[in-house]
Short mmCIF file of C-alpha atoms in Angstrom, two decimals:
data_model
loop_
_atom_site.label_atom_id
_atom_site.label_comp_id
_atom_site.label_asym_id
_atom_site.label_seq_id
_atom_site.Cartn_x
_atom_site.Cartn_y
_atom_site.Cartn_z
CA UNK A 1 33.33 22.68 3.52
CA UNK A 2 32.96 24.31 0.10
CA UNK A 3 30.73 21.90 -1.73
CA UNK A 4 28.22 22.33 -4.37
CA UNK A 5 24.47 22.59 -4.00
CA UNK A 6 23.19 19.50 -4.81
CA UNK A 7 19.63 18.80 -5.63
CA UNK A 8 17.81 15.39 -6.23
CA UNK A 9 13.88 14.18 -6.19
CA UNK A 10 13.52 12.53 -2.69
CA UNK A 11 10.24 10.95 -3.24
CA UNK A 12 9.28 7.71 -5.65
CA UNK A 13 7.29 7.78 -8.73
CA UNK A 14 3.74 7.69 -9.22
CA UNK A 15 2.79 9.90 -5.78
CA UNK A 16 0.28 12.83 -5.70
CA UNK A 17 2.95 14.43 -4.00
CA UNK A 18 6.66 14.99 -5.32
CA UNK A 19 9.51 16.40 -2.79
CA UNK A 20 12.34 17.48 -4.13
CA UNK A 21 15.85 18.69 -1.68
CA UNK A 22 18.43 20.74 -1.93
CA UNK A 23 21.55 21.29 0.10
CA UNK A 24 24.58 23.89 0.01
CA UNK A 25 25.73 27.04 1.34
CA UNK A 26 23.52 28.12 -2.29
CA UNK A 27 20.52 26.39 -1.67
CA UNK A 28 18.27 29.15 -0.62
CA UNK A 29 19.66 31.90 -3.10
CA UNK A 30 19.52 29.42 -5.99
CA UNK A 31 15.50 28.33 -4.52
CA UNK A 32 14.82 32.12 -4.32
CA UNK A 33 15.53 32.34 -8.35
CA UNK A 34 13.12 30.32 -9.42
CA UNK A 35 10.51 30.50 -6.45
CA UNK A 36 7.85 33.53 -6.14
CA UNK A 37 5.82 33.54 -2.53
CA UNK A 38 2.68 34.62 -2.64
CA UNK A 39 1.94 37.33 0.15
CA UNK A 40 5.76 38.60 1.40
CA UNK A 41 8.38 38.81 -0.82
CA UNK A 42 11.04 38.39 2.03
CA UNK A 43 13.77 35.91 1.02
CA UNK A 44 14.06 32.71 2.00
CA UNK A 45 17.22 33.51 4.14
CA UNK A 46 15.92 36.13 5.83
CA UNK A 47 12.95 33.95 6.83
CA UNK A 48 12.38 31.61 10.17
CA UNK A 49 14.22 28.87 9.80
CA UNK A 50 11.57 25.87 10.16
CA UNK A 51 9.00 27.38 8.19
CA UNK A 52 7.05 27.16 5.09
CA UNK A 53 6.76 29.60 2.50
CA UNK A 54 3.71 29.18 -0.46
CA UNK A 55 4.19 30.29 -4.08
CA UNK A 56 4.97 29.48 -7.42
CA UNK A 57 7.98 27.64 -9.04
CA UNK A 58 8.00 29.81 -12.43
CA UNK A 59 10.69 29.72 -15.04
CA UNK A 60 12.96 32.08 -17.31
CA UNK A 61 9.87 33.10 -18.88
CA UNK A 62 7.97 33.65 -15.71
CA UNK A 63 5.64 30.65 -16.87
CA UNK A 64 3.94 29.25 -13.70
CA UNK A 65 5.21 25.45 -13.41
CA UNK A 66 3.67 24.60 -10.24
CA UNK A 67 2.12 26.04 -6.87
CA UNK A 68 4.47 24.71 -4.49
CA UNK A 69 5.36 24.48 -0.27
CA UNK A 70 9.00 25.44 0.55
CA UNK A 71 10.09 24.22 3.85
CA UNK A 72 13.47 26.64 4.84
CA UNK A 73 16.36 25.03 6.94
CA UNK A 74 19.40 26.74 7.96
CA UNK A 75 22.75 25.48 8.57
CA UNK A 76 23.76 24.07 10.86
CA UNK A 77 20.07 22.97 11.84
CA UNK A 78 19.09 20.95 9.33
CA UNK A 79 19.60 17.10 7.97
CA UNK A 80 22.88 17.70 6.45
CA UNK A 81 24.04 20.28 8.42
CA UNK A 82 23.74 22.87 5.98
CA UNK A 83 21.36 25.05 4.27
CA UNK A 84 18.58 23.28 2.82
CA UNK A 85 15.16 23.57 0.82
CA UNK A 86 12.41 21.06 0.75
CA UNK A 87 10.36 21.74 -2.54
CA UNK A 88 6.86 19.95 -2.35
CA UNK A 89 5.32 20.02 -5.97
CA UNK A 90 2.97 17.90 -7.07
CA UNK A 91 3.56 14.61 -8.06
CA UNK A 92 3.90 14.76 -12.10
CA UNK A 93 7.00 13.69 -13.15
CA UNK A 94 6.51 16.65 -16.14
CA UNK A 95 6.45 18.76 -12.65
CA UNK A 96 9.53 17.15 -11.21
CA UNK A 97 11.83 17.07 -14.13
CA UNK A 98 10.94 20.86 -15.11
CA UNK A 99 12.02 22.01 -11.15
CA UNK A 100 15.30 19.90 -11.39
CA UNK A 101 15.97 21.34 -14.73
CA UNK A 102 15.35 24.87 -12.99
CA UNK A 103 17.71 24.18 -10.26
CA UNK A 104 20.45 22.70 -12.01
CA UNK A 105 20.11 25.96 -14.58
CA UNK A 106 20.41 28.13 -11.71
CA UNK A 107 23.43 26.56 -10.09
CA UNK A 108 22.90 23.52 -8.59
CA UNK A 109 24.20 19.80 -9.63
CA UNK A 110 22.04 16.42 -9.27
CA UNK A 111 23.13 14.92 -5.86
CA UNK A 112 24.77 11.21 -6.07
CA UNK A 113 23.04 7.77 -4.09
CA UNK A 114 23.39 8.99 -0.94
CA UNK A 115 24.96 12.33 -1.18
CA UNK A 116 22.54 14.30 1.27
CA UNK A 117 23.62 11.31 4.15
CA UNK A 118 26.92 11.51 3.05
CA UNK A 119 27.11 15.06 3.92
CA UNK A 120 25.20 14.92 7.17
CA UNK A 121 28.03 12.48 8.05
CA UNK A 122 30.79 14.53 6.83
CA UNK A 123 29.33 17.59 8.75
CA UNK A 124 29.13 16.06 12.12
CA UNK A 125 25.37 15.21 12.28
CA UNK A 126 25.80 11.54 12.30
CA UNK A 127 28.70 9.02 13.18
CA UNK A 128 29.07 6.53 10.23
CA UNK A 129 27.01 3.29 11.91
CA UNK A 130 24.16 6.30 11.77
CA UNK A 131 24.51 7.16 8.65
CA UNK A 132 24.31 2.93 7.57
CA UNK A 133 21.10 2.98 9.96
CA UNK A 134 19.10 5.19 7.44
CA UNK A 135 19.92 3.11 4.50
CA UNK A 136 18.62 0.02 6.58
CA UNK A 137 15.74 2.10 7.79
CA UNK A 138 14.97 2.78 4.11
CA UNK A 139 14.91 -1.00 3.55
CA UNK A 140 13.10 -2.20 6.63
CA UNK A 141 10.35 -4.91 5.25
CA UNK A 142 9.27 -5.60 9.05
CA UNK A 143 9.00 -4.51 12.80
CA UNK A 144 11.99 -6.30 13.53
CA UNK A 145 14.42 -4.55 10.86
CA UNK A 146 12.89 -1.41 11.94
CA UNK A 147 13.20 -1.62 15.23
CA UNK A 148 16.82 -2.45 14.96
CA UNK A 149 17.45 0.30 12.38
CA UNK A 150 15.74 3.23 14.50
CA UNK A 151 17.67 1.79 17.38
CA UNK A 152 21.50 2.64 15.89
CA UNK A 153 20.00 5.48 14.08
CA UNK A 154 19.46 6.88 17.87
CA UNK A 155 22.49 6.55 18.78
CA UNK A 156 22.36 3.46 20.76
CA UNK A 157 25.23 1.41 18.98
CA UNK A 158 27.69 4.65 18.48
CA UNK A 159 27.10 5.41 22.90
CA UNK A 160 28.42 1.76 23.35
CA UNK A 161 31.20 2.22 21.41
CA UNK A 162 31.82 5.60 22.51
CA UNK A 163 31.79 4.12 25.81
CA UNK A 164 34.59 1.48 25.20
CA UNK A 165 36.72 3.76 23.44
CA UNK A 166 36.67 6.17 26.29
CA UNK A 167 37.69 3.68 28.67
CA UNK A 168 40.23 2.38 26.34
CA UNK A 169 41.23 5.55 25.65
CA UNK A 170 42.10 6.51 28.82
CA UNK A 171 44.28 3.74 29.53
CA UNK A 172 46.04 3.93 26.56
CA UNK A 173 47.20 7.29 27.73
CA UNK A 174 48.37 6.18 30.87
CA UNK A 175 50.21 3.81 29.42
CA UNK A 176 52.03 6.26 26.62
CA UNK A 177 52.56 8.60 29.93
CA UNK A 178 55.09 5.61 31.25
CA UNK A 179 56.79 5.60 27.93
CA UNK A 180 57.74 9.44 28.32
CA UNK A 181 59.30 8.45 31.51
CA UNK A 182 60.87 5.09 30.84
CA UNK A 183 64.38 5.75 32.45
CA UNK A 184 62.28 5.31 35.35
CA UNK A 185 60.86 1.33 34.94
CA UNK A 186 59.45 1.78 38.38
CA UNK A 187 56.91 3.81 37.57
CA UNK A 188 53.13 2.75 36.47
CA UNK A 189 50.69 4.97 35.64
CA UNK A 190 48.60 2.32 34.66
CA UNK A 191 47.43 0.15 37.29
CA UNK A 192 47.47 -3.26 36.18
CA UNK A 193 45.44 -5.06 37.92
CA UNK A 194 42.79 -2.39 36.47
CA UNK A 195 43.59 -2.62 32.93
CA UNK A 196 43.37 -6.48 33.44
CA UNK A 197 39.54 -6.17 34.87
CA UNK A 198 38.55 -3.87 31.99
CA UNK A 199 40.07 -5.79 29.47
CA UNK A 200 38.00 -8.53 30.36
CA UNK A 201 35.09 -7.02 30.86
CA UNK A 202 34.91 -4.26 26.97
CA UNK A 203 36.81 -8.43 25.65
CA UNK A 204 32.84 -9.72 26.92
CA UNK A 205 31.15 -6.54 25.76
CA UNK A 206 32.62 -6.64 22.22
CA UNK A 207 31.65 -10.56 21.84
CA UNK A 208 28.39 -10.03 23.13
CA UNK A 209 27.93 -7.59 20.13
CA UNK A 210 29.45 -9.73 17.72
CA UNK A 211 27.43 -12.69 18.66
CA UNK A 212 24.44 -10.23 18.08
CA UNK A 213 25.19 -10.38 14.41
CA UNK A 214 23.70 -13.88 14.05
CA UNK A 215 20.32 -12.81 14.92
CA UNK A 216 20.77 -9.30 13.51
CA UNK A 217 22.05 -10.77 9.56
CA UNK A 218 18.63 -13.16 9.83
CA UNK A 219 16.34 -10.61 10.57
CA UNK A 220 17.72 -8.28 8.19
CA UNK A 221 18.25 -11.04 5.24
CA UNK A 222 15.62 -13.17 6.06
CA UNK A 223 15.83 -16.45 8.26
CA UNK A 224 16.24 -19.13 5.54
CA UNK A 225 13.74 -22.30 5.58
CA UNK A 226 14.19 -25.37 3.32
CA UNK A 227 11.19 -27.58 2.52
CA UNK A 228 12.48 -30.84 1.69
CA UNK A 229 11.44 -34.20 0.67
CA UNK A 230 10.42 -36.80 -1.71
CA UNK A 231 8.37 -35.59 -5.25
CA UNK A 232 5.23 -35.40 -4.88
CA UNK A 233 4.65 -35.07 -1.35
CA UNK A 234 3.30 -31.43 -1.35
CA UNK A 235 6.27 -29.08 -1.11
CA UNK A 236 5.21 -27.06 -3.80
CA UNK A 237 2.05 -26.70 -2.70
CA UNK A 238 2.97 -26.04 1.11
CA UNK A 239 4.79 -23.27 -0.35
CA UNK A 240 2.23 -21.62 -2.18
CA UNK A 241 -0.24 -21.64 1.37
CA UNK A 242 3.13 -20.15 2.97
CA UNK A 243 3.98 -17.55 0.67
CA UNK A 244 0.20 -16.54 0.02
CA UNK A 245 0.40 -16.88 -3.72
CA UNK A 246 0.80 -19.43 -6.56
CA UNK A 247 5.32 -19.28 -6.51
CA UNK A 248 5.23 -23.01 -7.43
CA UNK A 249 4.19 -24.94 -9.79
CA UNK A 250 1.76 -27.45 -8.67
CA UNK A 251 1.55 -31.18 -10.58
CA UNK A 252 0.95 -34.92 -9.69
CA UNK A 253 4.00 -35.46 -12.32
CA UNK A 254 7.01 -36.59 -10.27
CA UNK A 255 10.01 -34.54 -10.49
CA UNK A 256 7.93 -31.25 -11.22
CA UNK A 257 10.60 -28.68 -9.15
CA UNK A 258 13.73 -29.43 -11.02
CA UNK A 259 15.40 -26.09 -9.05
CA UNK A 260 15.17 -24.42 -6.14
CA UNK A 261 12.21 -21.62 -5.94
CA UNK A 262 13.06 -19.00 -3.50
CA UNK A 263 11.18 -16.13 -1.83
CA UNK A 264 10.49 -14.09 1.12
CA UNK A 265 7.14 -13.76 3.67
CA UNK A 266 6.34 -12.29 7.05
CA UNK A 267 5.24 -14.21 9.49
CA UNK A 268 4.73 -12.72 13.11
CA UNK A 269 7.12 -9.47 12.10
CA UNK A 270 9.72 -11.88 11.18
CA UNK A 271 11.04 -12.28 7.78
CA UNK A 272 11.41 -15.90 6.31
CA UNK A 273 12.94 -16.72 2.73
CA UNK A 274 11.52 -20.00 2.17
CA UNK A 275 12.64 -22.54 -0.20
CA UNK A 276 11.26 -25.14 -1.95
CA UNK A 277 13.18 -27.54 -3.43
CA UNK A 278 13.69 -30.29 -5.88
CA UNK A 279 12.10 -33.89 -4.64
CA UNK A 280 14.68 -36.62 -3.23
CA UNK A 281 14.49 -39.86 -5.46
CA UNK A 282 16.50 -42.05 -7.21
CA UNK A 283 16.57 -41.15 -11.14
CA UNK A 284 18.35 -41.20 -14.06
CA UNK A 285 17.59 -37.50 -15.36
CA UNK A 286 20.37 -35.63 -15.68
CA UNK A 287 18.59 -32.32 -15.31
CA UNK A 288 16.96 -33.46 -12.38
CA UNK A 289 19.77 -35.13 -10.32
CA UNK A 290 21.51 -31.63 -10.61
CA UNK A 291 18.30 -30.13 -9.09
CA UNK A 292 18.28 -33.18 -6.41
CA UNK A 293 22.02 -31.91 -5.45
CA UNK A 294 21.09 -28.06 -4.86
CA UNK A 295 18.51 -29.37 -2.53
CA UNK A 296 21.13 -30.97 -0.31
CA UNK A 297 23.28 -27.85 -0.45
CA UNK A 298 20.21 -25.17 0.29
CA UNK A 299 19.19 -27.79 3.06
CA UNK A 300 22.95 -27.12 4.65
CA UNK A 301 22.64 -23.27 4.30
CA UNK A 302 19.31 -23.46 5.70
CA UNK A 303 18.29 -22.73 9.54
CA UNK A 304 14.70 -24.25 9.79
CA UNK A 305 14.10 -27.30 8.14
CA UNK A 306 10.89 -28.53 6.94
CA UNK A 307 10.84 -32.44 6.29
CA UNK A 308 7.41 -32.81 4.41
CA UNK A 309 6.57 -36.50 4.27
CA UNK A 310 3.04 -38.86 3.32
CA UNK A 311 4.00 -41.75 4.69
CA UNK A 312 6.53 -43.58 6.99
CA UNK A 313 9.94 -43.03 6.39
CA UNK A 314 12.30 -45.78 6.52
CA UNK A 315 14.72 -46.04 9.26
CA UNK A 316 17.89 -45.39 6.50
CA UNK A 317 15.72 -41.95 5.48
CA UNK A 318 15.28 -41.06 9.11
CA UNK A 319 19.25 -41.41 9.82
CA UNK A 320 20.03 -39.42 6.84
CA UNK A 321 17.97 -36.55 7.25
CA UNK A 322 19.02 -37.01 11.10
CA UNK A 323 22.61 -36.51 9.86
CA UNK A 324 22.00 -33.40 7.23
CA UNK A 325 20.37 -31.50 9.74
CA UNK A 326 22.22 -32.28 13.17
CA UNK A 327 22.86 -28.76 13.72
CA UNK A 328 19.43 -27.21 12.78
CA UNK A 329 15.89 -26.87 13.53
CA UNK A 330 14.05 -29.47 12.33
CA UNK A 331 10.50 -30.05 11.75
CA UNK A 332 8.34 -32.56 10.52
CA UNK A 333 5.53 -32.01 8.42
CA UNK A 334 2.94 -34.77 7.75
CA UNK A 335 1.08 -33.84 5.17
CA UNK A 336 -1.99 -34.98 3.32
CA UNK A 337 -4.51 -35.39 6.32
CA UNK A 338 -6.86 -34.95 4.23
CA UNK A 339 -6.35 -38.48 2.42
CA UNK A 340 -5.53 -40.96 5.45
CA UNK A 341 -5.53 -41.37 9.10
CA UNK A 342 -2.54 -43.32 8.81
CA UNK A 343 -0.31 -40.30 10.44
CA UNK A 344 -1.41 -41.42 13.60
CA UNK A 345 1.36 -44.52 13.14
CA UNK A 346 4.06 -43.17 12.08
CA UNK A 347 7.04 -43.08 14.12
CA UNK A 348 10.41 -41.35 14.15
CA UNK A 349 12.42 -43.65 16.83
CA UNK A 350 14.98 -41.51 18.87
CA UNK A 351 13.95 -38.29 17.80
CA UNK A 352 13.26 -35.03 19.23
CA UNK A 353 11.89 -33.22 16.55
CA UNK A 354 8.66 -31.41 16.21
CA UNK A 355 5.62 -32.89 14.22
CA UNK A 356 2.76 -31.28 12.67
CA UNK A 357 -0.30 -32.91 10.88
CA UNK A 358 -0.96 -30.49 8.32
CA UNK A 359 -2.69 -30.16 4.51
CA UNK A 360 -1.39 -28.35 2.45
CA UNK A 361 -4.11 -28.63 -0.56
CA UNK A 362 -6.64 -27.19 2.22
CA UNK A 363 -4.58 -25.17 4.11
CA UNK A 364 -5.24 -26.72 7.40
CA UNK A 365 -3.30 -26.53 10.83
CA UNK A 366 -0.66 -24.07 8.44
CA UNK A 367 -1.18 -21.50 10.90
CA UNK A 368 0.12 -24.07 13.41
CA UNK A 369 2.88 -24.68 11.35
CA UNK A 370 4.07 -21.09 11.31
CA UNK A 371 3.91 -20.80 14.47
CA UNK A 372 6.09 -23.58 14.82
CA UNK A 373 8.51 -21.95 12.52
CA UNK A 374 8.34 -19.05 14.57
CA UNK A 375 9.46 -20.67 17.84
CA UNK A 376 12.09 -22.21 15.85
CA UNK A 377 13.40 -19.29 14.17
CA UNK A 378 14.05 -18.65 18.14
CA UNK A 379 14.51 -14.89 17.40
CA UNK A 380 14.84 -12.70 20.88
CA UNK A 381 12.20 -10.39 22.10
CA UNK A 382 14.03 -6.66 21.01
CA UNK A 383 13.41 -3.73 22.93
CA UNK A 384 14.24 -0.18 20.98
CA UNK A 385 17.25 -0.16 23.41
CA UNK A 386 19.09 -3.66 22.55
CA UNK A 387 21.64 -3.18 20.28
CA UNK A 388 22.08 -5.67 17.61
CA UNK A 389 24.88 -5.72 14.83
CA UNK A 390 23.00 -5.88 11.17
CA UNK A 391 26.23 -5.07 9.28
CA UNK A 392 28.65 -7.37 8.05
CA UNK A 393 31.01 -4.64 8.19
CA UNK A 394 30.66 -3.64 12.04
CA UNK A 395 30.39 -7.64 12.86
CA UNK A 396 34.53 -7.72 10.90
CA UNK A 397 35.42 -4.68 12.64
CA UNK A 398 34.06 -5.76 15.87
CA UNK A 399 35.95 -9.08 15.60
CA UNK A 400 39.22 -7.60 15.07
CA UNK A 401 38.65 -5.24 17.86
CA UNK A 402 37.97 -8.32 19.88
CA UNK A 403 41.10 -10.40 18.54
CA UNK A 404 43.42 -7.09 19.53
CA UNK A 405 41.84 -7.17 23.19
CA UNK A 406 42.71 -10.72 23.41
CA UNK A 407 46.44 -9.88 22.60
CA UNK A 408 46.27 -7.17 25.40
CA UNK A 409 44.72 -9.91 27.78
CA UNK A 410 47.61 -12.60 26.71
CA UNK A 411 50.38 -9.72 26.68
CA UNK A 412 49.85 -8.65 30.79
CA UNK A 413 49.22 -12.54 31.97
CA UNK A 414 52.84 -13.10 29.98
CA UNK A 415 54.05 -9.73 31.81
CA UNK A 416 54.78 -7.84 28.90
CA UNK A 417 55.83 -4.14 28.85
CA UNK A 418 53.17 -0.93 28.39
CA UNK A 419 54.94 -0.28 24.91
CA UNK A 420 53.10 -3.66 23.73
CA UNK A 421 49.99 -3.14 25.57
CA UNK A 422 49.55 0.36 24.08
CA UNK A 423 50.25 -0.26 20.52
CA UNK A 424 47.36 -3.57 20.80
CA UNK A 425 45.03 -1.25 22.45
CA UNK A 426 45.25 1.52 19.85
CA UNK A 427 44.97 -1.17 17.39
CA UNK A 428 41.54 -2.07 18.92
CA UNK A 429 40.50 1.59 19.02
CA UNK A 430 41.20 2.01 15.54
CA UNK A 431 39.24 -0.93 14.69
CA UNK A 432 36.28 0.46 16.66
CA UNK A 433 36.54 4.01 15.28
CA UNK A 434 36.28 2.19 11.69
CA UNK A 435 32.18 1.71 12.81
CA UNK A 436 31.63 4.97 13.44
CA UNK A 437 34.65 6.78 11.45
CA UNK A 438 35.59 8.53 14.54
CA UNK A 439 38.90 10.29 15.39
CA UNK A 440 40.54 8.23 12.47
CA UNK A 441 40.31 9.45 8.50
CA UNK A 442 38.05 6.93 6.91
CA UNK A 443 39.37 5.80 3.28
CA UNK A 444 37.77 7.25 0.32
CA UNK A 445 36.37 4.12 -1.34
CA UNK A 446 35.27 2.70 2.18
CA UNK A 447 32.75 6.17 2.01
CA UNK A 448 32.09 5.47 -1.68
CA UNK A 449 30.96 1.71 -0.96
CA UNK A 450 28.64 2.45 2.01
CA UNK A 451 26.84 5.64 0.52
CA UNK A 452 26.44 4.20 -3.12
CA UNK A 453 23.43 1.69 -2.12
CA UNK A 454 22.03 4.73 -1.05
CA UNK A 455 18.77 5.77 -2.90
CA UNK A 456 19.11 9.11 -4.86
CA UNK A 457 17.60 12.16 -2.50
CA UNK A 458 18.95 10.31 0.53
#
């Protein structure tokens, strides 16, 4: 492919050490303008590839910027599959901009978000689910996100679907083979009763995955928990002991949290976004009845539930909450042990729900209570070898896939001819190869969409 050299700093800010890449067919001539080694003055092509060469960036005027490390990579052994330079400087940002501005003199052009990836991709080292998996690798905030992104950036995802499509693939051939010969309607190179079994079995396969992408968006997003109840029962400050810092403001003023406060914490390797919201009452403030109303709607997009209560509830209370929260975890938190002893009588007739004794101004039993939220979170042990969906955009494409099969399935218990069942089973190839951007020409601004949140030098 005849595309520029492109050049970007891969490192952040603020480091004692800067790293800055370049990639193109140029990247070793244009490197070799502006780098002197100290010792041999071979070039950098003719050195090993894999190596590291030690000298001076120096400019027009031979002025010494920086002693440096150049790392050499030849194509097609390298990250994007062509040849490439590693520059380590140090970390000034002076240092930085003066090697970038040396590069792009000498022919090379600042590299887009994700340009480097993009080109790995576009040069065979990577299917496109890969290429995703080092954005989210980027990203990771815990084991869990890691562990899923280092397991599709392996490979693990793309063999599965490499897998189906094979089998699919196959079949689908067969079945084109009995259109060339269609004068003769008695043959089948396809055997049914075959096609049928594997049908069934890549329909399970392909929901299996998709029904991965529950667990897989929480981890990756953060499992949402909403701490509810009435004003001035502790939410607030329950959130502050949860999130390890003062989010909230604390007050013995009802009506305090007029919004929702939002944020993220780890608990266990799992990543939680709690939410505290505004107290339930009965009030004529405008302001704060439109507060009261978000906390009924971030209560129905939650998944955990925190009910934080000081006192019995009344049966109508218990019903309610009962109602809101039917199809989530629920757990209730009685707080303010500190005060009374009077937890030891209340009573939530008819329930199943977890209780916890907890206080939040002292912080006591709130590792208990995370715990608790753990188990409810309910998130599956992961080895680096399950496979679970992260992207909304494999989870759609996945789907469709799945809805084609299910044609295919419906189309041979009807008795339909191979014509139908071929053109449904390309279909669900094509919505497979969409993941990985295999054997099917990807559109322009799908490439553009997934490689622009892409950090610049990746």
């Amino acid at each position: 492919m005849n595309n520029p050299t492109i050049c970007a700093i891969a490192t952040a800010p603020g480091g004692a050490i800067g790293i800055i890449r370049v990639s193109g067919s140029e990247a070793l001539t244009i490197a070799d303008r502006i780098f002197r080694p100290v010792g041999s003055n071979a070039p950098l092509a003719d050195r090993k590839p894999y190596t590291l060469a030690f000298g001076n960036i120096v400019n027009a005027e031979n002025e010494v910027i920086d002693e440096v490390l150049v790392s050499i990579f030849h194509a097609p052994h390298s990250y994007t599959g062509e040849n490439s330079v590693e520059i380590s400087c140090h970390g000034s940002a002076y240092i930085l901009q003066q090697v970038m501005f040396l590069l792009t003199q000498n022919g090379c052009i600042p590299a887009g978000p994700g340009e480097f990836t993009q080109r790995a991709f576009l040069n065979g080292k990577m299917d496109l689910s890969q290429a995703e998996a080092v954005a989210d690798l980027i990203s990771a905030t815990n084991k869990a996100t890691h562990d899923m992104a280092l397991s599709q950036l392996k490979g693990h995802f793309s063999n599965e679907l490499s897998d189906l499509r094979a089998h699919l693939l196959k079949l689908t051939s067969l079945l084109e083979l009995e259109l060339d010969f269609s004068d003769h309607e008695e043959l089948e190179f396809a055997d049914r009763s075959e096609l049928y079994t594997l049908a069934c079995d890549i329909h399970q396969r392909l929901a299996s995955l998709a029904r991965s992408f529950e667990v897989g968006n929480a981890l990756k997003n953060g499992i949402s928990v909403a701490i509810v109840g009435k004003t001035n029962v502790g939410k607030s400050t329950l959130l502050n002991h949860l999130l390890h810092e003062e989010k909230a403001i604390v007050s013995d003023v009802h009506g305090t949290t007029r919004d929702f406060i939002e944020d993220t914490t780890i608990i266990n390797g799992i990543q939680f976004r709690f939410v505290d919201t505004a107290g339930i009452r009965s009030t004529d403030d405008v302001v704060e009845n439109i507060g009261i109303e978000r906390t009924y709607q971030k209560l129905q997009e939650a998944k955990i539930v925190l009910w934080l209560i000081d006192q019995q509830p009344t049966e109508a209370e218990i019903e309610d909450i009962k109602e809101r929260v039917a199809d989530k975890k629920l757990i209730i938190v009685r707080n303010k042990i500190d005060k009374s002893t009077a937890h030891s009588t209340f009573n939530i007739q008819h329930s199943t729900f977890t209780t916890v004794d907890i206080s939040a101004k002292y912080g006591t039993n709130i590792p208990v209570l995370e715990q608790l939220i753990v188990e409810a979170a309910d998130i599956p042990q992961l080895s680096e070898s399950d496979i679970v969906i992260t992207s909304a955009r494999h989870y759609s494409a996945l789907l469709l896939a799945d809805e084609s099969l299910q044609r295919v399935i419906d189309s041979m218990d009807l008795g339909l001819s191979g014509d139908l069942l071929a053109e449904d089973l390309r279909i669900v190839i094509d919505h497979l190869a969409e993941i990985t951007g295999e054997e099917r020409i990807t559109p322009q601004e799908t490439l553009q969409n997934i490689f622009t949140h892409f950090c610049i030098g990746k």
